[in-house]
Short mmCIF file of N, CA and C in Angstrom, two decimals:
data_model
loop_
_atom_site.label_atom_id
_atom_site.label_comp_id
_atom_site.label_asym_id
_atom_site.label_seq_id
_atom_site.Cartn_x
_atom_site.Cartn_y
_atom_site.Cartn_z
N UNK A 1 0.84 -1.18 0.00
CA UNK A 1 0.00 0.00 0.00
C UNK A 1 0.88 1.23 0.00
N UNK A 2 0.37 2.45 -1.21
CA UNK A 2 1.05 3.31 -0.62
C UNK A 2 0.48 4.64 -0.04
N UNK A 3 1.23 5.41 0.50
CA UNK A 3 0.65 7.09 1.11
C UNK A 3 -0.49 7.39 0.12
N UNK A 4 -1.26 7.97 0.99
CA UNK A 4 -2.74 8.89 -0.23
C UNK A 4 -1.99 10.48 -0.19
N UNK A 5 -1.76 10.66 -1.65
CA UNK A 5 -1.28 11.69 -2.40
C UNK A 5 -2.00 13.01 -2.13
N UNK A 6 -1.78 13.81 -1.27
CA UNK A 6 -2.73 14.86 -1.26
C UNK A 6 -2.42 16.01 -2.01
N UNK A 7 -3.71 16.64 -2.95
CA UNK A 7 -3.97 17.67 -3.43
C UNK A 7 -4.89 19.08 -2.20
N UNK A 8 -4.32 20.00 -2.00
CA UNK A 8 -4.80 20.71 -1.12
C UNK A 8 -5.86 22.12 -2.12
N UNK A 9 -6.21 21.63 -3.24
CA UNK A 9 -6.45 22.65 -3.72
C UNK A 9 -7.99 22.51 -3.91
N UNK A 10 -8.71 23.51 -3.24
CA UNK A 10 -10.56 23.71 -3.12
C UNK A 10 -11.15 24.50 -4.29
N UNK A 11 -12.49 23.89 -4.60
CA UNK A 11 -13.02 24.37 -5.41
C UNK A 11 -13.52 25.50 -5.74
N UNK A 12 -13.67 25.89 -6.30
CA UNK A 12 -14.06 27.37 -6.66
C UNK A 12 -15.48 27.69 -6.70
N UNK A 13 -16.11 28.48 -5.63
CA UNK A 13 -17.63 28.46 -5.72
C UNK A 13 -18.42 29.27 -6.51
N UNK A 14 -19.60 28.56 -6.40
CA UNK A 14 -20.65 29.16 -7.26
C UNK A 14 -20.27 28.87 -8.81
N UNK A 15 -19.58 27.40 -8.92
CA UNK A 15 -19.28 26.38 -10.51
C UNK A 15 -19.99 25.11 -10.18
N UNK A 16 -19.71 24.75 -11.42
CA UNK A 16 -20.49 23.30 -11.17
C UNK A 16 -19.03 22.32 -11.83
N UNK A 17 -18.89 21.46 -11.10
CA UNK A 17 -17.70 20.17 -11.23
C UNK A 17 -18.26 18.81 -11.74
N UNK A 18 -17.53 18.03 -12.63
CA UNK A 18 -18.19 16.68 -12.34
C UNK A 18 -17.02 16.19 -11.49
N UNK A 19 -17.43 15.51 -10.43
CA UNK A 19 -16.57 15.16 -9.49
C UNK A 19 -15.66 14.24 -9.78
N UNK A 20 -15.74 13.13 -11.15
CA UNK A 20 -14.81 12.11 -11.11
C UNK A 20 -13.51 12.89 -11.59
N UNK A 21 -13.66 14.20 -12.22
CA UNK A 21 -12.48 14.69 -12.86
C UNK A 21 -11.84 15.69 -12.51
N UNK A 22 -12.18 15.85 -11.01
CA UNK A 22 -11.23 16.21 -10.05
C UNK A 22 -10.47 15.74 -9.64
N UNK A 23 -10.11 13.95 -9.38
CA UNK A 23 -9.61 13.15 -8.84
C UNK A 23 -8.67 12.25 -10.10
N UNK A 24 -7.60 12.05 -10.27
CA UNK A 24 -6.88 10.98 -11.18
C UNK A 24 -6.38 9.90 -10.68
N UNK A 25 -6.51 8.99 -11.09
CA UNK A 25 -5.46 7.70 -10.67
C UNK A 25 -4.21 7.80 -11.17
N UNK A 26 -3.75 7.30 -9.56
CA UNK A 26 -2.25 6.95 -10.35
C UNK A 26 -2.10 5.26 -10.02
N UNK A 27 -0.94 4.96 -10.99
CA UNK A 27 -0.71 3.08 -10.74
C UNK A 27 -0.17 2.88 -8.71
N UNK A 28 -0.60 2.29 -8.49
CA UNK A 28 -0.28 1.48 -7.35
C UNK A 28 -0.01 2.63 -6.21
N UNK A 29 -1.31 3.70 -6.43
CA UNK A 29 -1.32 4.61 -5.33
C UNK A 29 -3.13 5.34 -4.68
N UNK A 30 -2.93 5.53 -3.93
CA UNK A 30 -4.30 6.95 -3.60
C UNK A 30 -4.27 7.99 -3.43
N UNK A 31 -4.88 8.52 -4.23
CA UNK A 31 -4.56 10.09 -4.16
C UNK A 31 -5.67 10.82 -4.07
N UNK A 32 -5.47 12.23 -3.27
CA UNK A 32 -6.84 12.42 -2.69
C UNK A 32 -6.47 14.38 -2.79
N UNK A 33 -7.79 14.92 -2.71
CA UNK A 33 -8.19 15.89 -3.07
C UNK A 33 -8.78 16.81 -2.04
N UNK A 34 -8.34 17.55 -1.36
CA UNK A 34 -9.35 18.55 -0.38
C UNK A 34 -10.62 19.15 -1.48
N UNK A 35 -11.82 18.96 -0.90
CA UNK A 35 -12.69 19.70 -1.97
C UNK A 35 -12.85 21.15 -1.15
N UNK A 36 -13.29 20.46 -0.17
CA UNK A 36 -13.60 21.83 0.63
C UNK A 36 -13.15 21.20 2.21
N UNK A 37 -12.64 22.89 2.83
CA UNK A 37 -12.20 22.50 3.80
C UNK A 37 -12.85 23.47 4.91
N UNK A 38 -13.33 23.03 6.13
CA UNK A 38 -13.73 24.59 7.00
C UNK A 38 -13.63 24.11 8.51
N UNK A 39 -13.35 24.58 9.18
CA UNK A 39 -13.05 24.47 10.93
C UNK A 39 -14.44 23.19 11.37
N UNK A 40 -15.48 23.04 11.06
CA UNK A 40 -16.48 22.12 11.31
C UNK A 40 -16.49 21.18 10.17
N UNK A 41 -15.65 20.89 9.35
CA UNK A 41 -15.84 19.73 8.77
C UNK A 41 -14.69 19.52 7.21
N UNK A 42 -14.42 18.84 6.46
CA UNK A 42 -13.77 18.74 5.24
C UNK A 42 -14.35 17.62 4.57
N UNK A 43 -14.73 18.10 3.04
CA UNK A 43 -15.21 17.23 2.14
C UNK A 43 -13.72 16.84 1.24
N UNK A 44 -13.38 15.51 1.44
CA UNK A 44 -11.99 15.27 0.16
C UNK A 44 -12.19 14.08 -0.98
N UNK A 45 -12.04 13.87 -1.78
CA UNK A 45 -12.53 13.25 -2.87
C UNK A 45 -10.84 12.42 -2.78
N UNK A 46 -11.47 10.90 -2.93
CA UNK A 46 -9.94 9.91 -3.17
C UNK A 46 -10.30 9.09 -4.58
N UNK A 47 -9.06 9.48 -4.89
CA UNK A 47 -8.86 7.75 -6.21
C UNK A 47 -8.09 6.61 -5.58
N UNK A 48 -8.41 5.42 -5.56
CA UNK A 48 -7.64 4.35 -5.41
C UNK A 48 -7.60 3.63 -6.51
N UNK A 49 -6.26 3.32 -6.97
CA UNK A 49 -5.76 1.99 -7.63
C UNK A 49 -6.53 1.06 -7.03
N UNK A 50 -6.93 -0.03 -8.25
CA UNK A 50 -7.50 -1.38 -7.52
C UNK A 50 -6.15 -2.39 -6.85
N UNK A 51 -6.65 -1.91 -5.71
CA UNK A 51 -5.91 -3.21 -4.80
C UNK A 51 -5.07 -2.55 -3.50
N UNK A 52 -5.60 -1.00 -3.71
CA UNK A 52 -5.11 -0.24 -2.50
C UNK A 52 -5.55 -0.02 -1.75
N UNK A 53 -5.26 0.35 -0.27
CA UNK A 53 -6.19 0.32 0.90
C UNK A 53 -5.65 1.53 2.26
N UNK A 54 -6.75 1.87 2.59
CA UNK A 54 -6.36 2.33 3.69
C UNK A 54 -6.28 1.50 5.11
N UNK A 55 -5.67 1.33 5.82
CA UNK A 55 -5.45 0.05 6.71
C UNK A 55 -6.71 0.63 8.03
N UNK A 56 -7.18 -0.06 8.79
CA UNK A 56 -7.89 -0.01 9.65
C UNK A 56 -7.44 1.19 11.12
N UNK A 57 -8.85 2.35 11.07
CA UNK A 57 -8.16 3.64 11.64
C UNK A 57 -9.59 3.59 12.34
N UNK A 58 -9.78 4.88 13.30
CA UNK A 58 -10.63 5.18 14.09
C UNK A 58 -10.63 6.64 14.00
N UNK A 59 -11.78 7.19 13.94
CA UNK A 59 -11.70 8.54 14.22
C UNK A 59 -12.56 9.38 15.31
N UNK A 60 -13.05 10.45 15.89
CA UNK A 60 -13.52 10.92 16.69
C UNK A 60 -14.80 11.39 15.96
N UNK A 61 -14.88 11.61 14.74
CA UNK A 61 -16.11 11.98 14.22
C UNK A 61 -16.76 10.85 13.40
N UNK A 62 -18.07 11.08 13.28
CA UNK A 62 -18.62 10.98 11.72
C UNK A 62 -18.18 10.82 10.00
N UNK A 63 -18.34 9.99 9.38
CA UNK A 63 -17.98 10.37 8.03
C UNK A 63 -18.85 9.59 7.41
N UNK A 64 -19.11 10.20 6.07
CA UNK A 64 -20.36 9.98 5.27
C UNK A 64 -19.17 9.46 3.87
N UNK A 65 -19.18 8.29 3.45
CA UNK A 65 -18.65 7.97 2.16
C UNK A 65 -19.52 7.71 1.45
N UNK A 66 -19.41 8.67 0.04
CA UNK A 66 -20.25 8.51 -1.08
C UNK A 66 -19.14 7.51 -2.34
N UNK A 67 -19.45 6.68 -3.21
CA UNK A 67 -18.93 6.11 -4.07
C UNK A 67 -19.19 7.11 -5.11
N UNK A 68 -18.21 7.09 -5.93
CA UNK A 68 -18.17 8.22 -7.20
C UNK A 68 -18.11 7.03 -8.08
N UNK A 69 -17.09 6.48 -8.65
CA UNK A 69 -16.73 5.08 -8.93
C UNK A 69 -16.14 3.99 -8.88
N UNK A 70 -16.28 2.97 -9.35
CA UNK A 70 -16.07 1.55 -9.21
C UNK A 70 -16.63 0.99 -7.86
N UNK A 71 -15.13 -0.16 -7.21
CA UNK A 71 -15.88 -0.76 -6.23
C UNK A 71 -14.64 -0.85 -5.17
N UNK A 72 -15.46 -1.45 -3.72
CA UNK A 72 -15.09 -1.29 -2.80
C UNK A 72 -14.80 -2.00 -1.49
N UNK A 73 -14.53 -2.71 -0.80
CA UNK A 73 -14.97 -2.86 0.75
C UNK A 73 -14.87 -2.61 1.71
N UNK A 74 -15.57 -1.80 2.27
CA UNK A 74 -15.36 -1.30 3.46
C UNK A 74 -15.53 -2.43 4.88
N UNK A 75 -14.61 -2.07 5.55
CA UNK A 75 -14.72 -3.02 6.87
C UNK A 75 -14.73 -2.37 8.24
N UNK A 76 -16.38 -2.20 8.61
CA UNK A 76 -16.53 -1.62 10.13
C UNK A 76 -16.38 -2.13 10.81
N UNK A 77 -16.13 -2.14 11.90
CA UNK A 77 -15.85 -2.88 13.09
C UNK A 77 -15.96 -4.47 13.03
N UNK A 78 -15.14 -4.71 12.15
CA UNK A 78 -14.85 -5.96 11.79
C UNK A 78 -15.49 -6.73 10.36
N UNK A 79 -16.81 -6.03 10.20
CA UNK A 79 -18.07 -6.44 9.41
C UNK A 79 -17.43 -5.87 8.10
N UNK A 80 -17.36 -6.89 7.13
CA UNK A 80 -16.46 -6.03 5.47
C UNK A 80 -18.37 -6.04 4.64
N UNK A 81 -18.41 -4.84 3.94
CA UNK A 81 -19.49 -4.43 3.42
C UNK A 81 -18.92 -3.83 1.95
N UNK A 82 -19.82 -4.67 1.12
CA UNK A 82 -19.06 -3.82 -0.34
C UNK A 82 -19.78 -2.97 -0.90
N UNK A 83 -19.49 -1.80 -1.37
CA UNK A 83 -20.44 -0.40 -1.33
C UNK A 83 -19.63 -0.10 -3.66
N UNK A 84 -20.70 0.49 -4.13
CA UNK A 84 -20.15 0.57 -5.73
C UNK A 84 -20.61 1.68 -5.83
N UNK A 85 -20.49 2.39 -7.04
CA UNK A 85 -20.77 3.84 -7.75
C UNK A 85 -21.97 3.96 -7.23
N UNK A 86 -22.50 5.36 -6.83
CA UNK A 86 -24.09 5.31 -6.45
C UNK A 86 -24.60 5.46 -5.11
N UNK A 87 -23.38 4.58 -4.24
CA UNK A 87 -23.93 4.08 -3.13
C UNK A 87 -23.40 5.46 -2.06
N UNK A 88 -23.69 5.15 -0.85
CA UNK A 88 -23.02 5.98 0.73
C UNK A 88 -23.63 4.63 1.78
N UNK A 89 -22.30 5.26 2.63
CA UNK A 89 -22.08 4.54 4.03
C UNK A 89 -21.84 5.46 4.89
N UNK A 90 -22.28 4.88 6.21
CA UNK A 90 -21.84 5.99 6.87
C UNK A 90 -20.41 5.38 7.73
N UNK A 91 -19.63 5.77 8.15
CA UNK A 91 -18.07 5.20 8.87
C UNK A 91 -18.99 5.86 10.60
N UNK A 92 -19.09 5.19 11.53
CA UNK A 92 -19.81 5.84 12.48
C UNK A 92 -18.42 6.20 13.17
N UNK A 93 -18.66 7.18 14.13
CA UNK A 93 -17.27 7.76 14.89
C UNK A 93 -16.88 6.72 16.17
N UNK A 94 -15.59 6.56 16.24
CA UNK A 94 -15.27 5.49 17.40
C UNK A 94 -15.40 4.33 16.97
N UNK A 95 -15.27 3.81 16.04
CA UNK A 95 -15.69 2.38 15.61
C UNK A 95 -14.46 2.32 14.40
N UNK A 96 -13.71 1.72 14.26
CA UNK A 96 -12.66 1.02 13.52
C UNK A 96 -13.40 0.61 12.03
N UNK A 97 -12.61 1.46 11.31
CA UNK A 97 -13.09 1.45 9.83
C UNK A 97 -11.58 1.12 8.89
N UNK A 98 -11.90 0.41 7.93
CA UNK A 98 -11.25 0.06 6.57
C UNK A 98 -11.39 0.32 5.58
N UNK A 99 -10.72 0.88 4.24
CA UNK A 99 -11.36 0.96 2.97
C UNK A 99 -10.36 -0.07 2.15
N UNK A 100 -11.02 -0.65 1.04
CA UNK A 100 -9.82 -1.77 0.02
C UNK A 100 -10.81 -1.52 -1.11
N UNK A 101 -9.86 -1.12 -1.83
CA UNK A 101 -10.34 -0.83 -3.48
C UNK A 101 -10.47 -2.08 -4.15
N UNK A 102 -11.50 -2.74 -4.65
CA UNK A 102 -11.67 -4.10 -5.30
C UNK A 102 -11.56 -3.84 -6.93
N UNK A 103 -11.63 -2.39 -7.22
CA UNK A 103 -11.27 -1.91 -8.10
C UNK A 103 -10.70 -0.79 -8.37
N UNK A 104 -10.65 0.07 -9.16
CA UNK A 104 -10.37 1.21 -9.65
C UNK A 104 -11.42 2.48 -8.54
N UNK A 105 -11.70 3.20 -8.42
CA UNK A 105 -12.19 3.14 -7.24
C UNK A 105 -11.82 4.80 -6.49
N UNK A 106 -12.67 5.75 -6.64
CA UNK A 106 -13.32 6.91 -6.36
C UNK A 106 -14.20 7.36 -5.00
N UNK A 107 -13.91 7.55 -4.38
CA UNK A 107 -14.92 8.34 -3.04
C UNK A 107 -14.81 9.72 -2.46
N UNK A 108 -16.12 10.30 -2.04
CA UNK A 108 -15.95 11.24 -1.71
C UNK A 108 -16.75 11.50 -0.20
N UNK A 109 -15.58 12.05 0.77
CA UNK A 109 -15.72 11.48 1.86
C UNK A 109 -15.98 12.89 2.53
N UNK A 110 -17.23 12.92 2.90
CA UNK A 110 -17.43 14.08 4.27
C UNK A 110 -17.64 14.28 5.49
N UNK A 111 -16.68 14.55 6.41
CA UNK A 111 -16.23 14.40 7.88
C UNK A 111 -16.82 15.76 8.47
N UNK A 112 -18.06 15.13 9.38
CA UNK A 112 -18.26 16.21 10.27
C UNK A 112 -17.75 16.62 11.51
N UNK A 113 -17.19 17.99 12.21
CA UNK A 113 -16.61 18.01 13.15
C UNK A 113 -17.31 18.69 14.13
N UNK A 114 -18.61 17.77 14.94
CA UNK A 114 -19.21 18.39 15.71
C UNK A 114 -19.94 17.17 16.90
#
């Protein structure tokens, strides 16, 4: 697995984006996108290579994962759930979460801080 590649650069308001083409893949990495960022919360958009993962983390908040594209499995507190283009999950706060790209593989993830 490697580091998720961060882009720190936010969108420009009052435009309209299609969201997959904010985000690029690269081979045998994740790379990820601040969309928007503000003291109560950050929306960031990730690409994963199929077969990359973020390893099992915990956080203090909330997060809402939307699928942009391909596919996925997420693993909550032990329970692996596979989520595809279309879909949202929620990552509940305090509870040990996973992501593994089963494919090519897009999300856009919004963390509330409250």
């Amino acid at each position: 697995m490697s580091s998720p590649t961060a882009t720190c650069s936010q969108i420009a308001g009052a435009q309209a984006f299609a969201l997959p083409s904010l985000v690029n893949y690269h081979e045998a990495a994740i790379v990820s996108r601040i969309v928007l960022k503000r003291e109560t919360g950050n929306v960031t958009l990730f690409a994963f290579d199929a077969g990359q993962e973020l390893s099992e983390h915990t956080t203090p908040y909330d997060a809402l994962l939307q699928v942009v594209e391909g596919e996925a499995s997420i693993t909550i507190a032990g329970v692996p759930i596979t989520v595809k283009a279309g879909e949202i999950i929620l990552l509940p706060a305090g509870q040990p979460h996973a992501v593994k790209a089963t494919s090519a593989f897009k999300m856009l993830l919004t963390m509330i801080r409250a």
